[in-house]
Amino acid sequence: MTVRKKYNALGRGLDALLSTEAVRTAGSSTINEIPLDQIEPNADQPRSLFDEDALKELAVSIHEIGIIQPITLRQIAENRFQIIAGERRWRASQMAGLKSIPAYIRTIDDESVMEMALVENIQREDLNAIEIALAYEHLLEQTGMTQEKVSERVGKSRTAIANYLRLLKLPAQVQMALQKKEIDMGHARALLALNSPSLQLKVFKEILKNGWSVRKVEEIAQHLKNGDDIEDGKKKIVAKPQLPEEFNQLKDRLSSFLQTKVQMTCSSKGKGKISIPFNNADELERIMMIFDQIKQQ
């Protein structure tokens, strides 16, 4: 079973920013083959983390069938180009041993580069919450755009943008955990209901220690706002039944095997369920390939 990605590679927001007309330069055409060693990443690229396993899988695909979607570049000097969109494809092409890559060459000003890279990645949902928040903050500070203007450009509501920006007010430890996906954005938003950074950190440590759900963090936060301490708040919430130790061991083994965090619930009668979360289509396809391999054995 293979999961195929079905999304518009550039998205409506980026289409509005990128001209589809050919850029008239010496010997150029709509799509150009550009040597990989003449290309450099954009320092303002909003995505800073690249999954190594996903890159290797993409490299194998590129080695077998080549680049399907050209990357987008701008020329910054003679025989030097900077990536606007497609750094992941550029990195995977290097791993695949390619010498050149098909690319669109666009003429844009510096202020537009961050905007276009942000739109492309948000459309593909490749960024984690902190990367998106930092990119929004950069757009607001560097271009002077209002939140309303950013909202129009990236196709997201002003409320959504404001919620991302609020994440940058959390303690650094919480932001790093969110970036590493040790907690969800729902957890982070629940912590924002608490005005004290020290209290946010205390609840954050309880989340990591006890694996609290977003709902439970919201309830704890409400009790804390009402004047309770954490222990009193915990006592007032009906705790979920804890998994038997042997079930925890099985859950850990399954998580290790699938290389993702597996969730498991179990009632006192031994009835329960297993859920396998995934962050994007690439990760889902990787998980399904593992099941396909088991089935063939």
Short mmCIF file of C-alpha atoms in Angstrom, two decimals, residues 9-191:
data_model
loop_
_atom_site.label_atom_id
_atom_site.label_comp_id
_atom_site.label_asym_id
_atom_site.label_seq_id
_atom_site.Cartn_x
_atom_site.Cartn_y
_atom_site.Cartn_z
CA ALA A 9 2.99 21.95 -4.97
CA LEU A 10 3.02 25.71 -4.82
CA GLY A 11 -0.44 26.55 -3.57
CA ARG A 12 -2.74 29.45 -4.40
CA GLY A 13 -0.84 31.88 -2.18
CA LEU A 14 2.48 31.35 -3.92
CA ASP A 15 0.93 31.39 -7.39
CA ALA A 16 -0.16 34.95 -6.71
CA LEU A 17 3.45 35.93 -5.97
CA LEU A 18 5.27 34.01 -8.71
CA SER A 19 4.96 35.09 -12.31
CA THR A 20 4.63 32.15 -14.67
CA GLU A 21 6.16 34.13 -17.54
CA ALA A 22 9.70 33.31 -18.64
CA VAL A 23 12.44 35.57 -17.29
CA ARG A 24 14.40 36.93 -20.26
CA THR A 25 18.10 36.47 -19.51
CA ALA A 26 20.97 35.39 -21.74
CA GLY A 27 20.37 31.81 -22.87
CA SER A 28 17.56 31.26 -20.37
CA SER A 29 14.19 29.63 -20.86
CA THR A 30 11.17 29.06 -18.62
CA ILE A 31 12.95 26.14 -16.93
CA ASN A 32 16.74 25.98 -16.69
CA GLU A 33 19.17 23.24 -15.68
CA ILE A 34 21.33 24.79 -12.95
CA PRO A 35 24.49 23.07 -11.56
CA LEU A 36 23.97 22.15 -7.92
CA ASP A 37 27.28 23.71 -6.90
CA GLN A 38 26.06 27.09 -8.17
CA ILE A 39 23.07 27.02 -5.80
CA GLU A 40 23.03 28.13 -2.18
CA PRO A 41 20.24 28.00 0.43
CA ASN A 42 18.46 31.10 1.61
CA ALA A 43 19.63 32.17 5.08
CA ASP A 44 16.09 33.39 5.79
CA GLN A 45 14.54 30.04 4.85
CA PRO A 46 11.89 29.53 7.55
CA ARG A 47 12.45 25.79 7.81
CA SER A 48 15.58 24.92 9.79
CA LEU A 49 15.09 21.18 10.41
CA PHE A 50 15.19 18.51 7.69
CA ASP A 51 14.28 14.92 8.47
CA GLU A 52 17.27 12.81 7.39
CA ASP A 53 15.27 9.65 6.70
CA ALA A 54 12.70 11.55 4.63
CA LEU A 55 15.54 13.18 2.66
CA LYS A 56 17.07 9.78 1.94
CA GLU A 57 13.71 8.46 0.69
CA LEU A 58 13.31 11.51 -1.55
CA ALA A 59 16.88 11.05 -2.81
CA VAL A 60 16.08 7.46 -3.83
CA SER A 61 12.98 8.66 -5.67
CA ILE A 62 14.95 11.41 -7.43
CA HIS A 63 17.67 8.93 -8.39
CA GLU A 64 15.06 6.63 -9.95
CA ILE A 65 12.69 9.08 -11.66
CA GLY A 66 14.35 12.49 -11.41
CA ILE A 67 12.96 15.84 -10.23
CA ILE A 68 9.22 16.18 -10.86
CA GLN A 69 8.75 19.75 -9.61
CA PRO A 70 11.53 22.27 -10.50
CA ILE A 71 12.86 24.33 -7.62
CA THR A 72 12.63 28.13 -7.71
CA LEU A 73 15.75 30.31 -7.64
CA ARG A 74 16.86 33.91 -7.96
CA GLN A 75 20.20 34.95 -9.44
CA ILE A 76 22.41 36.79 -6.94
CA ALA A 77 25.68 36.93 -8.94
CA GLU A 78 27.23 35.48 -12.08
CA ASN A 79 26.74 31.70 -11.90
CA ARG A 80 25.37 32.02 -8.36
CA PHE A 81 21.75 31.36 -7.41
CA GLN A 82 19.79 31.42 -4.15
CA ILE A 83 16.89 29.12 -3.33
CA ILE A 84 13.44 30.68 -3.01
CA ALA A 85 11.53 27.41 -2.79
CA GLY A 86 12.71 23.79 -2.91
CA GLU A 87 15.66 23.47 -0.52
CA ARG A 88 14.53 19.94 0.41
CA ARG A 89 14.62 18.86 -3.26
CA TRP A 90 18.06 20.52 -3.66
CA ARG A 91 19.47 18.66 -0.64
CA ALA A 92 18.00 15.33 -1.77
CA SER A 93 19.37 15.86 -5.30
CA GLN A 94 22.87 16.23 -3.83
CA MET A 95 22.38 12.98 -1.92
CA ALA A 96 21.16 11.31 -5.14
CA GLY A 97 24.38 12.29 -6.92
CA LEU A 98 22.83 14.72 -9.40
CA LYS A 99 25.08 17.40 -10.92
CA SER A 100 22.31 19.80 -11.91
CA ILE A 101 18.65 20.40 -11.21
CA PRO A 102 15.76 21.95 -13.18
CA ALA A 103 14.79 25.35 -11.81
CA TYR A 104 12.66 28.39 -12.42
CA ILE A 105 14.68 31.62 -12.31
CA ARG A 106 12.76 34.53 -10.83
CA THR A 107 13.67 38.18 -10.46
CA ILE A 108 12.42 39.43 -7.09
CA ASP A 109 13.60 41.86 -4.44
CA ASP A 110 15.08 40.80 -1.09
CA GLU A 111 11.91 41.60 0.87
CA SER A 112 9.92 39.11 -1.21
CA VAL A 113 12.24 36.13 -0.68
CA MET A 114 11.21 35.37 2.91
CA GLU A 115 7.56 35.90 2.02
CA MET A 116 7.67 33.47 -0.89
CA ALA A 117 9.61 30.81 1.02
CA LEU A 118 7.18 31.12 3.92
CA VAL A 119 4.11 30.78 1.71
CA GLU A 120 5.50 27.74 -0.10
CA ASN A 121 6.34 25.92 3.13
CA ILE A 122 3.11 26.79 4.91
CA GLN A 123 1.13 25.55 1.89
CA ARG A 124 3.02 22.26 2.19
CA GLU A 125 2.76 22.20 5.99
CA ASP A 126 6.49 21.44 6.24
CA LEU A 127 7.26 23.81 9.11
CA ASN A 128 6.87 23.19 12.80
CA ALA A 129 4.91 25.70 14.88
CA ILE A 130 7.94 27.63 16.17
CA GLU A 131 9.46 27.95 12.69
CA ILE A 132 6.16 29.34 11.42
CA ALA A 133 5.95 31.76 14.34
CA LEU A 134 9.51 32.99 13.76
CA ALA A 135 8.85 33.39 10.04
CA TYR A 136 5.73 35.46 10.73
CA GLU A 137 7.69 37.60 13.18
CA HIS A 138 10.43 38.11 10.60
CA LEU A 139 7.92 39.16 7.96
CA LEU A 140 6.31 41.67 10.32
CA GLU A 141 9.64 43.15 11.41
CA GLN A 142 11.51 43.18 8.11
CA THR A 143 8.77 44.17 5.68
CA GLY A 144 6.62 46.37 7.91
CA MET A 145 3.52 44.44 6.93
CA THR A 146 0.62 44.31 9.37
CA GLN A 147 -0.84 41.04 10.60
CA GLU A 148 -3.81 41.67 8.31
CA LYS A 149 -1.49 42.01 5.30
CA VAL A 150 0.44 38.86 6.21
CA SER A 151 -2.90 37.10 6.59
CA GLU A 152 -3.85 38.04 3.03
CA ARG A 153 -0.50 36.97 1.59
CA VAL A 154 -0.23 33.53 3.19
CA GLY A 155 -3.94 32.63 3.17
CA LYS A 156 -4.22 32.21 6.94
CA SER A 157 -6.58 34.00 9.31
CA ARG A 158 -5.31 36.89 11.41
CA THR A 159 -6.30 34.90 14.52
CA ALA A 160 -4.16 31.95 13.42
CA ILE A 161 -1.17 34.24 12.86
CA ALA A 162 -1.67 35.90 16.27
CA ASN A 163 -1.82 32.46 17.93
CA TYR A 164 1.48 31.46 16.34
CA LEU A 165 3.15 34.70 17.43
CA ARG A 166 1.98 34.15 21.02
CA LEU A 167 4.02 30.92 21.10
CA LEU A 168 7.20 33.04 21.08
CA LYS A 169 6.25 34.36 24.52
CA LEU A 170 6.63 30.89 26.07
CA PRO A 171 9.83 29.90 27.94
CA ALA A 172 12.65 28.67 25.70
CA GLN A 173 12.37 25.10 27.04
CA VAL A 174 8.74 24.94 25.99
CA GLN A 175 9.48 26.39 22.55
CA MET A 176 12.25 23.82 21.96
CA ALA A 177 9.95 20.96 23.02
CA LEU A 178 7.29 22.24 20.62
CA GLN A 179 9.85 22.43 17.81
CA LYS A 180 10.97 18.86 18.54
CA LYS A 181 7.29 17.81 18.67
CA GLU A 182 7.62 16.56 22.24
CA ILE A 183 4.40 18.50 22.92
CA ASP A 184 1.60 19.62 20.63
CA MET A 185 0.57 23.16 19.77
CA GLY A 186 -2.56 22.51 21.83
CA HIS A 187 -0.39 21.96 24.91
CA ALA A 188 1.50 25.18 24.21
CA ARG A 189 -1.69 27.21 23.78
CA ALA A 190 -3.03 25.80 27.06
CA LEU A 191 0.18 26.91 28.81
#
